Coordinates of C-alpha atoms in Angstrom, one line a residue:
M1 CA 13.2 -29.5 24.5
K2 CA 16.3 -29.6 22.4
R3 CA 16.9 -32.8 20.6
R4 CA 20.1 -33.4 22.0
N5 CA 18.7 -32.9 25.4
F6 CA 15.8 -35.3 24.8
I7 CA 18.1 -37.8 23.6
Q8 CA 20.3 -37.5 26.6
L9 CA 17.5 -37.7 29.0
S10 CA 15.9 -40.7 27.3
A11 CA 19.0 -42.5 27.0
I12 CA 19.9 -42.5 31.0
T13 CA 16.5 -44.3 31.5
G14 CA 16.7 -46.9 28.7
A15 CA 13.8 -45.3 26.8
I16 CA 14.3 -44.6 23.1
P17 CA 16.2 -46.8 20.5
F18 CA 18.3 -45.6 17.5
L19 CA 16.8 -45.4 14.2
G20 CA 20.1 -45.4 12.3
L21 CA 21.6 -46.2 9.0
K22 CA 22.7 -49.7 9.9
A23 CA 18.9 -50.5 10.5
C24 CA 17.7 -49.3 7.2
A25 CA 20.5 -50.3 4.8
S26 CA 18.4 -52.5 2.5
P27 CA 14.6 -52.6 1.6
T28 CA 12.2 -53.9 4.5
S29 CA 12.2 -57.5 4.2
E30 CA 10.0 -59.7 6.6
A31 CA 12.1 -62.6 5.6
S32 CA 15.3 -60.8 6.9
I33 CA 15.8 -63.0 9.8
S34 CA 16.3 -66.6 8.5
E35 CA 15.1 -69.7 10.0
S36 CA 17.1 -71.3 12.7
T37 CA 19.5 -74.0 11.5
D38 CA 20.4 -75.7 14.8
E39 CA 16.8 -76.3 15.9
E40 CA 14.9 -78.3 13.6
V41 CA 12.4 -79.4 16.0
A42 CA 10.2 -76.4 17.6
F43 CA 10.2 -75.7 21.3
E44 CA 7.7 -77.5 22.9
L45 CA 5.7 -74.6 24.5
E46 CA 6.7 -72.1 21.9
E47 CA 4.5 -69.1 22.1
W48 CA 2.0 -71.0 24.4
T49 CA -0.3 -68.4 26.2
V50 CA -1.0 -68.3 30.0
A51 CA -4.5 -69.7 28.8
Q52 CA -3.0 -72.4 26.9
L53 CA -0.9 -73.4 30.0
R54 CA -3.7 -73.3 32.3
E55 CA -5.9 -75.5 30.0
A56 CA -3.1 -78.1 29.8
M57 CA -3.0 -78.1 33.5
E58 CA -6.7 -78.4 34.1
S59 CA -6.9 -81.2 31.5
G60 CA -3.9 -83.2 33.0
K61 CA -1.7 -82.8 29.9
Y62 CA 1.0 -81.1 32.0
T63 CA 1.6 -80.4 35.6
S64 CA 3.1 -77.2 36.8
R65 CA 6.3 -79.0 37.5
Q66 CA 6.7 -80.3 34.0
I67 CA 5.8 -77.0 32.5
C68 CA 8.7 -75.4 34.7
E69 CA 11.1 -78.3 34.0
I70 CA 10.3 -77.8 30.2
Y71 CA 11.1 -73.9 30.4
L72 CA 14.3 -74.6 32.7
K73 CA 15.6 -77.0 30.0
R74 CA 15.0 -74.2 27.3
I75 CA 16.9 -71.8 29.5
K76 CA 19.9 -74.2 30.0
E77 CA 20.0 -74.8 26.2
K78 CA 19.3 -71.4 24.8
D79 CA 19.7 -68.8 27.4
Q80 CA 23.0 -69.8 29.3
G81 CA 26.3 -70.1 27.7
E82 CA 28.6 -68.1 25.5
N83 CA 26.1 -67.9 22.7
G84 CA 22.9 -67.8 24.8
L85 CA 20.4 -65.1 25.1
N86 CA 21.6 -64.3 28.6
S87 CA 18.3 -63.0 29.8
V88 CA 18.1 -64.9 32.9
I89 CA 20.4 -63.9 35.8
E90 CA 19.5 -66.5 38.4
V91 CA 17.2 -69.5 38.4
N92 CA 14.9 -70.0 41.7
P93 CA 16.3 -73.2 43.2
D94 CA 13.0 -73.7 44.8
A95 CA 11.0 -73.3 41.7
L96 CA 10.2 -77.1 41.3
Q97 CA 9.4 -77.5 45.0
I98 CA 6.9 -74.6 44.6
A99 CA 5.2 -76.2 41.4
D100 CA 4.9 -79.4 43.4
Q101 CA 3.0 -77.8 46.2
L102 CA 0.7 -76.0 43.6
D103 CA 0.2 -79.3 41.7
D104 CA -0.7 -80.9 45.1
E105 CA -3.1 -78.1 45.8
R106 CA -4.9 -78.4 42.4
A107 CA -5.1 -82.2 43.0
D108 CA -6.9 -81.4 46.0
G109 CA -9.3 -79.1 44.4
K110 CA -7.9 -75.8 45.3
V111 CA -6.8 -73.5 42.6
R112 CA -5.8 -70.1 43.6
G113 CA -6.7 -68.3 40.3
P114 CA -5.8 -67.9 36.7
L115 CA -1.9 -67.9 37.5
H116 CA -2.0 -71.0 39.5
G117 CA 1.2 -73.2 38.4
I118 CA 2.1 -70.5 35.9
P119 CA 6.0 -70.0 35.6
I120 CA 7.0 -66.2 35.9
M121 CA 10.3 -64.4 36.1
I122 CA 10.9 -60.8 37.5
K123 CA 13.5 -58.4 37.1
D124 CA 16.6 -58.4 39.4
N125 CA 15.6 -55.3 41.2
I126 CA 12.7 -56.6 42.9
D127 CA 13.1 -58.1 46.3
T128 CA 12.5 -61.7 47.2
G129 CA 13.0 -63.3 50.6
D130 CA 14.3 -66.5 49.4
K131 CA 17.5 -68.1 48.3
M132 CA 17.6 -65.8 45.3
M133 CA 19.7 -62.6 45.3
T134 CA 18.3 -59.1 44.6
T135 CA 21.3 -57.0 43.2
A136 CA 20.0 -54.5 40.4
G137 CA 22.6 -56.4 38.2
S138 CA 25.5 -54.8 40.6
M139 CA 28.3 -56.9 42.0
A140 CA 28.0 -54.4 45.1
L141 CA 25.0 -56.3 46.2
A142 CA 26.1 -59.9 45.0
G143 CA 25.8 -62.5 47.7
S144 CA 23.1 -60.4 49.3
S145 CA 19.5 -61.4 49.5
A146 CA 16.5 -59.3 50.4
P147 CA 15.0 -59.7 53.8
D148 CA 11.6 -60.1 52.6
D149 CA 9.4 -60.5 49.4
A150 CA 8.4 -57.0 47.8
F151 CA 4.7 -56.4 48.1
I152 CA 4.1 -57.5 44.4
V153 CA 6.0 -60.8 44.9
K154 CA 3.9 -61.8 47.9
Q155 CA 1.0 -61.0 45.9
L156 CA 2.2 -63.2 43.1
R157 CA 2.9 -66.0 45.4
E158 CA -0.7 -65.7 46.8
A159 CA -2.0 -66.0 43.3
G160 CA -0.4 -69.2 42.7
A161 CA 2.5 -68.1 40.3
V162 CA 5.7 -70.1 40.4
L163 CA 8.6 -67.6 40.6
L164 CA 10.9 -69.2 38.2
G165 CA 13.7 -66.9 38.4
K166 CA 15.1 -63.4 37.9
T167 CA 16.1 -61.6 34.9
N168 CA 19.2 -59.6 34.0
L169 CA 18.9 -55.6 33.6
S170 CA 20.6 -52.7 32.8
E171 CA 22.6 -52.3 35.8
W172 CA 20.8 -50.0 38.5
A173 CA 17.9 -49.8 36.0
N174 CA 20.2 -47.8 33.7
F175 CA 20.9 -45.1 35.9
R176 CA 24.5 -45.3 36.4
S177 CA 26.2 -44.0 33.1
F178 CA 25.5 -41.5 30.3
R179 CA 27.3 -44.0 28.0
S180 CA 25.7 -47.4 28.9
S181 CA 24.8 -50.6 26.9
S182 CA 21.3 -51.4 27.6
G183 CA 21.0 -54.9 29.1
W184 CA 24.5 -54.9 30.5
S185 CA 25.2 -55.4 34.2
G186 CA 28.3 -56.1 36.2
R187 CA 26.7 -59.3 37.4
G188 CA 24.9 -60.4 34.5
R189 CA 27.0 -59.0 31.6
Q190 CA 25.2 -58.3 28.4
T191 CA 21.5 -59.5 27.5
R192 CA 20.8 -60.1 23.9
N193 CA 17.9 -59.6 21.6
P194 CA 16.1 -63.1 20.7
Y195 CA 15.5 -61.8 17.1
A196 CA 19.3 -61.2 16.6
L197 CA 21.8 -62.1 19.2
D198 CA 24.0 -59.3 18.4
R199 CA 21.4 -56.8 18.6
N200 CA 20.5 -54.8 21.6
P201 CA 17.4 -55.7 23.8
C202 CA 16.9 -52.1 25.2
G203 CA 16.5 -51.5 28.8
S204 CA 16.5 -51.4 31.5
S205 CA 14.1 -54.3 31.7
S206 CA 16.2 -56.0 29.1
G207 CA 16.2 -59.6 30.5
S208 CA 12.3 -59.6 31.1
G209 CA 11.7 -58.4 27.5
S210 CA 14.3 -60.8 25.9
A211 CA 13.3 -63.9 28.3
V212 CA 9.5 -63.6 27.4
S213 CA 10.0 -63.0 23.8
G214 CA 12.4 -65.8 23.6
N215 CA 9.9 -68.4 25.3
M216 CA 12.0 -68.8 28.4
C217 CA 8.8 -68.4 30.7
A218 CA 5.2 -67.6 30.4
I219 CA 5.4 -63.9 31.4
T220 CA 7.5 -61.5 33.3
I221 CA 7.7 -58.4 35.4
G222 CA 10.1 -55.3 34.4
T223 CA 10.2 -51.8 36.1
E224 CA 10.1 -48.4 34.5
T225 CA 11.0 -44.9 35.4
N226 CA 11.1 -43.7 31.6
G227 CA 10.9 -46.4 29.2
S228 CA 12.4 -49.3 30.9
I229 CA 9.2 -51.4 30.3
V230 CA 7.9 -50.3 26.9
C231 CA 11.3 -50.0 25.2
P232 CA 12.6 -53.6 25.8
S233 CA 8.9 -54.7 25.1
S234 CA 9.1 -53.0 21.6
A235 CA 12.6 -54.1 20.9
N236 CA 11.8 -57.7 21.9
G237 CA 8.4 -57.8 20.0
V238 CA 6.4 -58.2 23.2
V239 CA 3.5 -56.3 25.0
G240 CA 4.5 -54.3 27.9
I241 CA 2.2 -52.2 30.5
K242 CA 3.7 -49.4 32.5
P243 CA 0.7 -48.9 34.9
T244 CA -0.4 -45.5 36.5
V245 CA 2.2 -45.1 39.4
G246 CA 0.3 -46.2 42.4
L247 CA -1.5 -49.1 40.9
W248 CA 1.3 -51.4 41.9
S249 CA 3.3 -51.0 45.0
R250 CA 6.9 -50.1 44.8
D251 CA 7.7 -51.5 48.2
G252 CA 10.8 -53.8 48.0
I253 CA 11.9 -52.5 44.5
I254 CA 15.3 -50.7 44.2
P255 CA 14.3 -47.3 43.4
I256 CA 15.2 -44.6 41.0
S257 CA 12.4 -42.2 41.5
E258 CA 9.4 -41.9 43.9
T259 CA 7.6 -39.7 41.2
Q260 CA 7.9 -42.1 38.4
D261 CA 8.9 -45.6 39.4
T262 CA 6.5 -48.5 38.8
A263 CA 6.7 -52.2 38.0
G264 CA 4.6 -53.7 35.4
P265 CA 3.7 -56.8 33.4
M266 CA 5.3 -57.9 30.1
G267 CA 4.0 -60.8 27.9
R268 CA 3.8 -62.3 24.5
T269 CA 0.0 -61.1 24.1
V270 CA -2.1 -58.3 25.5
A271 CA -4.3 -60.9 27.3
D272 CA -1.2 -62.6 29.2
A273 CA 0.0 -59.0 30.2
V274 CA -3.4 -57.8 31.3
G275 CA -4.1 -61.2 33.2
L276 CA -0.9 -60.3 35.3
L277 CA -1.8 -57.0 35.9
G278 CA -4.7 -57.3 38.2
A279 CA -2.9 -59.8 40.3
C280 CA -0.6 -57.5 41.8
V281 CA -2.8 -54.5 42.5
G282 CA -3.5 -53.7 46.1
V283 CA -3.2 -50.9 48.8
D284 CA 0.2 -51.1 50.5
E285 CA 0.7 -49.2 53.7
A286 CA 4.4 -49.2 52.9
D287 CA 3.9 -47.2 49.6
K288 CA 1.5 -44.2 50.0
R289 CA 0.9 -43.8 46.3
T290 CA -1.1 -47.0 46.4
K291 CA -3.8 -45.2 48.4
E292 CA -4.7 -43.4 45.4
S293 CA -5.6 -46.6 43.6
D294 CA -8.4 -47.4 46.1
G295 CA -11.4 -47.4 43.9
N296 CA -9.4 -47.0 40.8
S297 CA -8.2 -50.5 40.3
Y298 CA -9.5 -53.9 39.4
E299 CA -8.5 -57.3 40.5
D300 CA -9.4 -58.5 37.1
Y301 CA -8.5 -56.4 34.0
T302 CA -9.2 -59.2 31.4
Q303 CA -13.0 -58.0 31.6
F304 CA -11.7 -55.1 29.4
L305 CA -10.2 -57.1 26.6
D306 CA -12.6 -56.2 23.7
E307 CA -12.1 -57.1 20.3
N308 CA -14.4 -54.1 19.3
G309 CA -12.4 -51.8 21.6
L310 CA -11.5 -49.3 18.9
Q311 CA -15.0 -48.8 17.7
G312 CA -15.9 -45.2 18.2
K313 CA -12.6 -44.2 19.8
R314 CA -11.1 -40.9 19.2
I315 CA -7.0 -41.4 19.4
G316 CA -4.6 -38.7 19.1
V317 CA -1.4 -39.2 17.1
L318 CA 1.7 -37.7 19.1
S319 CA 3.7 -35.1 17.2
G320 CA 7.4 -35.6 16.7
T321 CA 7.7 -39.4 16.8
L322 CA 7.7 -39.9 13.0
G323 CA 10.2 -38.8 10.3
Y324 CA 13.2 -40.6 11.8
H325 CA 13.1 -43.9 9.8
E326 CA 10.9 -44.2 6.8
R327 CA 10.2 -48.1 7.3
V328 CA 9.1 -47.3 11.0
D329 CA 6.8 -44.4 9.4
E330 CA 5.3 -47.1 7.1
I331 CA 4.5 -49.5 10.0
M332 CA 2.7 -46.7 11.9
E333 CA 0.7 -45.7 8.7
N334 CA -0.3 -49.3 8.6
A335 CA -1.3 -49.3 12.2
F336 CA -3.3 -46.1 11.6
K337 CA -5.3 -47.7 8.6
A338 CA -5.8 -50.7 10.8
M339 CA -7.3 -48.9 13.7
E340 CA -9.7 -46.8 11.3
D341 CA -10.7 -49.9 9.8
K342 CA -11.7 -51.0 13.1
G343 CA -13.9 -47.8 13.7
A344 CA -11.5 -45.2 15.4
T345 CA -11.0 -41.8 14.6
L346 CA -7.5 -40.6 14.2
V347 CA -6.5 -36.9 15.1
Q348 CA -3.0 -36.1 14.0
D349 CA -0.2 -33.9 15.1
I350 CA -1.1 -33.8 18.9
K351 CA 1.4 -31.8 20.7
L352 CA 1.6 -32.0 24.5
Y353 CA 3.8 -29.0 25.5
E354 CA 6.4 -26.6 24.0
D355 CA 9.9 -27.6 23.1
N356 CA 12.3 -27.3 26.2
A357 CA 9.1 -27.0 28.6
Y358 CA 11.2 -29.1 31.1
G359 CA 14.5 -27.3 30.9
N360 CA 16.9 -29.6 33.0
S361 CA 14.0 -30.5 35.6
G362 CA 13.5 -34.0 34.2
L363 CA 17.0 -35.3 35.0
E364 CA 17.6 -33.2 38.1
L365 CA 14.3 -34.6 39.6
L366 CA 15.7 -38.1 39.1
L367 CA 19.1 -37.4 40.4
Y368 CA 17.8 -36.1 43.7
E369 CA 15.2 -38.9 44.2
F370 CA 17.6 -41.7 43.2
K371 CA 20.0 -40.6 46.0
D372 CA 17.5 -40.3 48.6
G373 CA 15.5 -43.5 47.5
L374 CA 18.8 -45.7 47.1
N375 CA 20.0 -44.7 50.6
K376 CA 16.7 -45.5 52.2
Y377 CA 16.7 -48.9 50.4
L378 CA 20.2 -49.8 51.3
G379 CA 19.6 -48.9 54.7
S380 CA 17.1 -51.8 54.8
R381 CA 19.4 -54.4 53.6
P382 CA 21.3 -55.7 56.8
D383 CA 23.8 -58.1 55.1
A384 CA 24.6 -55.6 52.0
K385 CA 28.1 -54.7 51.9
V386 CA 27.1 -51.2 50.8
K387 CA 24.8 -48.8 52.8
S388 CA 24.7 -45.7 50.6
L389 CA 25.1 -44.4 47.1
A390 CA 28.5 -43.2 48.1
D391 CA 29.3 -46.8 49.1
V392 CA 28.2 -48.1 45.8
I393 CA 30.4 -45.5 43.9
Q394 CA 33.6 -46.5 45.9
F395 CA 32.9 -50.1 45.4
N396 CA 32.8 -49.6 41.7
K397 CA 35.9 -47.6 41.8
D398 CA 37.6 -50.4 43.8
N399 CA 36.4 -53.1 41.4
A400 CA 36.6 -51.2 38.2
D401 CA 37.7 -54.0 36.3
V402 CA 34.4 -55.8 36.8
E403 CA 32.0 -52.9 37.2
M404 CA 33.5 -50.4 34.8
P405 CA 35.4 -52.2 32.0
Y406 CA 33.5 -50.2 29.1
F407 CA 31.7 -47.1 30.7
P408 CA 31.9 -44.7 33.9
Q409 CA 29.4 -44.0 36.7
G410 CA 28.9 -40.3 35.9
I411 CA 25.1 -40.4 36.7
L412 CA 25.8 -42.0 40.3
E413 CA 28.4 -39.5 40.8
R414 CA 26.1 -36.6 39.9
A415 CA 23.2 -38.0 42.1
E416 CA 25.6 -38.2 45.0
N417 CA 26.2 -34.3 44.9
K418 CA 22.6 -33.8 45.5
G419 CA 21.1 -32.6 48.7
P420 CA 18.0 -33.7 50.4
L421 CA 14.4 -33.5 49.2
T422 CA 13.6 -30.4 51.2
D423 CA 16.0 -28.4 49.0
P424 CA 13.7 -25.7 47.2
E425 CA 15.6 -26.6 43.8
Y426 CA 14.3 -30.0 44.1
Q427 CA 10.7 -29.0 44.9
E428 CA 11.0 -26.6 41.9
H429 CA 12.0 -29.5 39.6
L430 CA 9.3 -31.6 41.0
R431 CA 6.6 -29.0 40.2
V432 CA 7.8 -28.4 36.7
V433 CA 7.9 -32.0 36.0
T434 CA 4.6 -33.0 37.3
E435 CA 2.7 -29.9 36.2
V436 CA 4.1 -29.8 32.5
S437 CA 3.7 -33.6 32.0
R438 CA 0.1 -34.0 33.6
N439 CA -1.3 -30.8 32.1
G440 CA 0.2 -31.9 28.6
I441 CA -1.8 -35.2 28.5
D442 CA -4.7 -34.2 30.4
N443 CA -5.3 -31.0 28.3
A444 CA -4.7 -32.9 25.0
L445 CA -7.2 -35.5 25.9
K446 CA -9.8 -32.8 27.0
E447 CA -9.4 -30.3 24.2
N448 CA -9.5 -32.9 21.4
N449 CA -12.0 -35.3 23.0
L450 CA -9.5 -38.1 23.0
D451 CA -9.7 -41.5 24.6
A452 CA -5.9 -42.1 24.1
I453 CA -2.8 -40.9 22.4
I454 CA -0.6 -43.1 20.3
G455 CA 3.2 -42.8 19.2
V456 CA 6.2 -45.0 18.1
T457 CA 7.6 -46.8 21.2
G458 CA 10.7 -47.1 19.3
G459 CA 12.7 -48.2 16.2
P460 CA 14.2 -51.4 15.4
A461 CA 17.2 -52.7 17.8
W462 CA 20.8 -51.4 17.2
P463 CA 23.7 -53.5 17.2
I464 CA 25.1 -54.0 20.8
D465 CA 27.9 -51.5 21.7
V466 CA 29.4 -51.7 25.0
I467 CA 32.3 -49.3 23.9
N468 CA 30.3 -46.6 22.8
G469 CA 26.9 -47.4 24.3
D470 CA 23.3 -47.1 23.1
H471 CA 22.2 -45.3 19.9
F472 CA 19.1 -43.5 20.6
G473 CA 16.7 -41.7 18.3
T474 CA 12.8 -41.4 18.6
G475 CA 10.2 -42.7 21.0
S476 CA 7.3 -41.7 23.2
S477 CA 7.8 -43.1 26.8
T478 CA 8.5 -39.6 28.3
P479 CA 5.0 -38.0 28.7
A480 CA 3.4 -41.1 30.4
A481 CA 6.5 -41.7 32.3
R482 CA 6.9 -38.3 33.8
S483 CA 3.1 -37.8 34.5
G484 CA 2.9 -41.1 36.0
Y485 CA 0.1 -42.2 33.8
P486 CA -0.3 -45.6 32.2
N487 CA 1.2 -46.6 28.9
I488 CA 0.9 -49.9 26.9
T489 CA 3.2 -51.0 24.1
V490 CA 2.0 -53.5 21.4
P491 CA 3.9 -55.1 18.4
A492 CA 3.1 -53.0 15.3
G493 CA 5.5 -54.2 12.6
Y494 CA 9.0 -55.3 11.7
V495 CA 12.0 -53.7 10.1
H496 CA 14.4 -56.3 8.6
G497 CA 12.6 -58.8 11.0
L498 CA 13.4 -56.5 14.1
P499 CA 10.2 -55.7 16.0
V500 CA 8.8 -52.1 16.3
G501 CA 6.0 -51.2 19.0
M502 CA 3.2 -48.6 19.1
S503 CA 2.4 -46.8 22.4
I504 CA -0.8 -46.2 23.7
F505 CA -1.2 -43.8 26.7
G506 CA -3.9 -41.9 28.4
G507 CA -5.0 -40.4 31.7
K508 CA -4.5 -41.5 35.2
Y509 CA -6.0 -45.0 36.1
Q510 CA -7.2 -45.1 32.3
E511 CA -6.0 -48.8 32.2
P512 CA -9.3 -50.3 31.0
K513 CA -9.5 -48.0 28.2
L514 CA -6.2 -48.4 26.9
I515 CA -6.5 -52.3 27.3
S516 CA -9.6 -52.4 25.1
I517 CA -7.6 -50.3 22.4
A518 CA -4.5 -52.4 22.6
Y519 CA -6.4 -55.8 22.6
A520 CA -8.5 -54.7 19.5
F521 CA -5.5 -53.5 17.8
E522 CA -3.6 -56.6 18.6
Q523 CA -6.5 -59.0 17.5
A524 CA -6.9 -57.0 14.1
T525 CA -3.1 -57.0 13.2
K526 CA -1.9 -60.1 14.8
V527 CA 1.7 -58.8 14.2
R528 CA 3.9 -60.9 16.5
K529 CA 6.1 -63.6 15.3
A530 CA 8.3 -65.7 17.5
P531 CA 11.9 -65.2 17.3
K532 CA 14.6 -67.8 16.1
L533 CA 17.5 -66.7 18.3
I534 CA 19.7 -66.3 15.3
P535 CA 23.4 -64.8 15.6
T536 CA 22.9 -62.0 13.3
L537 CA 20.5 -60.7 10.5
D538 CA 20.6 -61.9 7.0
L539 CA 20.7 -58.8 5.0
A540 CA 21.9 -60.3 1.8

C-alpha cells in the first residue's frame, strides 16, 4: 500500500498519530511535563486500581457510593468547564442510586464478582436503556435514548459495575470526514489529552482513553474498527484491549463495520483491563459472530496474568513502523531489550503482506458496511429524528453551524452512494480484506514460529487542530483490525512527557497468550506515570 493511501485509510478510523517536527523539537526529557501548580493535594484515588477499590470496599474504608462521589467530584472539577479535559459527555443521573443498591447487596453478603461496586464509563456509541442518551456524539441523535441496554451493558450490570457515565468520542466513531480532529463531536466538542490539554487524545475512543488516564473513573470501554481503542490508549498512556471480533457482542453498538467492529476494555493497568475483558464475553443471539467464541472464551482472563509470560516466547517485530521518529525508535529499542531480558526471543523485520495488497478494498469495505449497518441501527431507534444515513447527512447540512463548523462529511456522503451488501463489488472487497489480513498474520506466526507480533501503536500526541485535522504518521493497528484478531497496547515510554504505546497482536482468540506477554512487559518496565492535566508542554 502506498504511504499516502495508508495514511488516509488510517486517519478515517482514528488509528495512527503523527510523529511530526513539533513533537521532537528538542531532546527527550521525562521532565518535559511540569508539575501541576493548581493542584497541591493529590487526587484521593489517583491511580487506584480496581483491586485497590475492591479492597477498600471489602474493608469498609469506602462504600461504592463514596467512591462514585469522589469520581463525580473529580469530573466536575477537572473534566467539565472551559479548561477541563472534556472526556465525559454525560454523567449517569442514576449512578449513586445504583451504587447504593450494590452497597446494600454487599452489606447483605451478596457480592456479584470482582467488579461489584466499581465505577465504569462507556463510549457514547453504546446503547443504555436508561436516562442517558446514546448519540455517537452527533446532535442528530441528541435527546434520543436507546430502547434497551447493549448486550455488554447488560453483562456489566449483572457483574455489579456502576455505570458512572458516557465518554465523548470522535463523532460517528471518526467515520465522517477525511479531515477530522480526533475527539471532536458536535454534541461533546473537543476532548483533550490529560498529559497536555492542548494535545489530541487520538480516537475514536477519545473520551474513554482520556477519562481513565485522567482518573475520572476506574476503567472504561471503547470501540474499534481500526485503531480506535489502541490509538487513544497509546496517546493517553493506558492499556487498551481490542478483542477478537466475536468475543464481545456488538448488539446495541452504533456500527461502522460488521467485519471489523468490536468494543473492548481500557484501563490504567493490564490487570484492570483484563479484569473487565471476561465480564463482557458471552454468546449473543443478536450477534452471530459471538457464536464463534463458544469454547474460545473465558469468564476470567486474570488467570493469564503471568509475570514470567515473556519467558521462552518468540515475538516478531512488525516491519515498517520504525524510522519515523528517533525518540520513538529509542523507546522501542528499550522495549525490545526489556523483553529479551525477561526471556523472549525477538525476530526482526516481519512483513505481513506486500505493499498495496489491499488496493482500495480497505476503505470501500467500510463504506458499504457503514451504510448497511447504520440504516439498520437507526431503524431500531423509535424516538430518533433520523432514520437513515441519508437523514443524518441532511441533518448535518441543515445544522452545519453546529455539526460542520470545521470539517465536512465526505465519508458519510461516499457511504451513502454505496449499494447493498449483495453487490459483487462489496463481496470482492470483503474477500480481499479478510484473506490478505488473516493470511498475513497466520502465515507470519506459523513460518517464523511466533507467539505474537509487536509494533509501535503510535507516536506522541499532536497539537489539537480542528481546522486542518489530525496529523498522522506511523502505527500498527491495521493488520489486527482488518483480520478481526486481538490486539493489546501497553505504555512503552514517553517523548517529552507524551506517552507512546507498544502493540502486541496475534492469532484469532489468542487473548490469553497476548495477556501474558503484555502483563510481563508491564511488570518489567512499570512505564505509566499519572498525567497532571497541565495546559501545555514545557519545552524550555
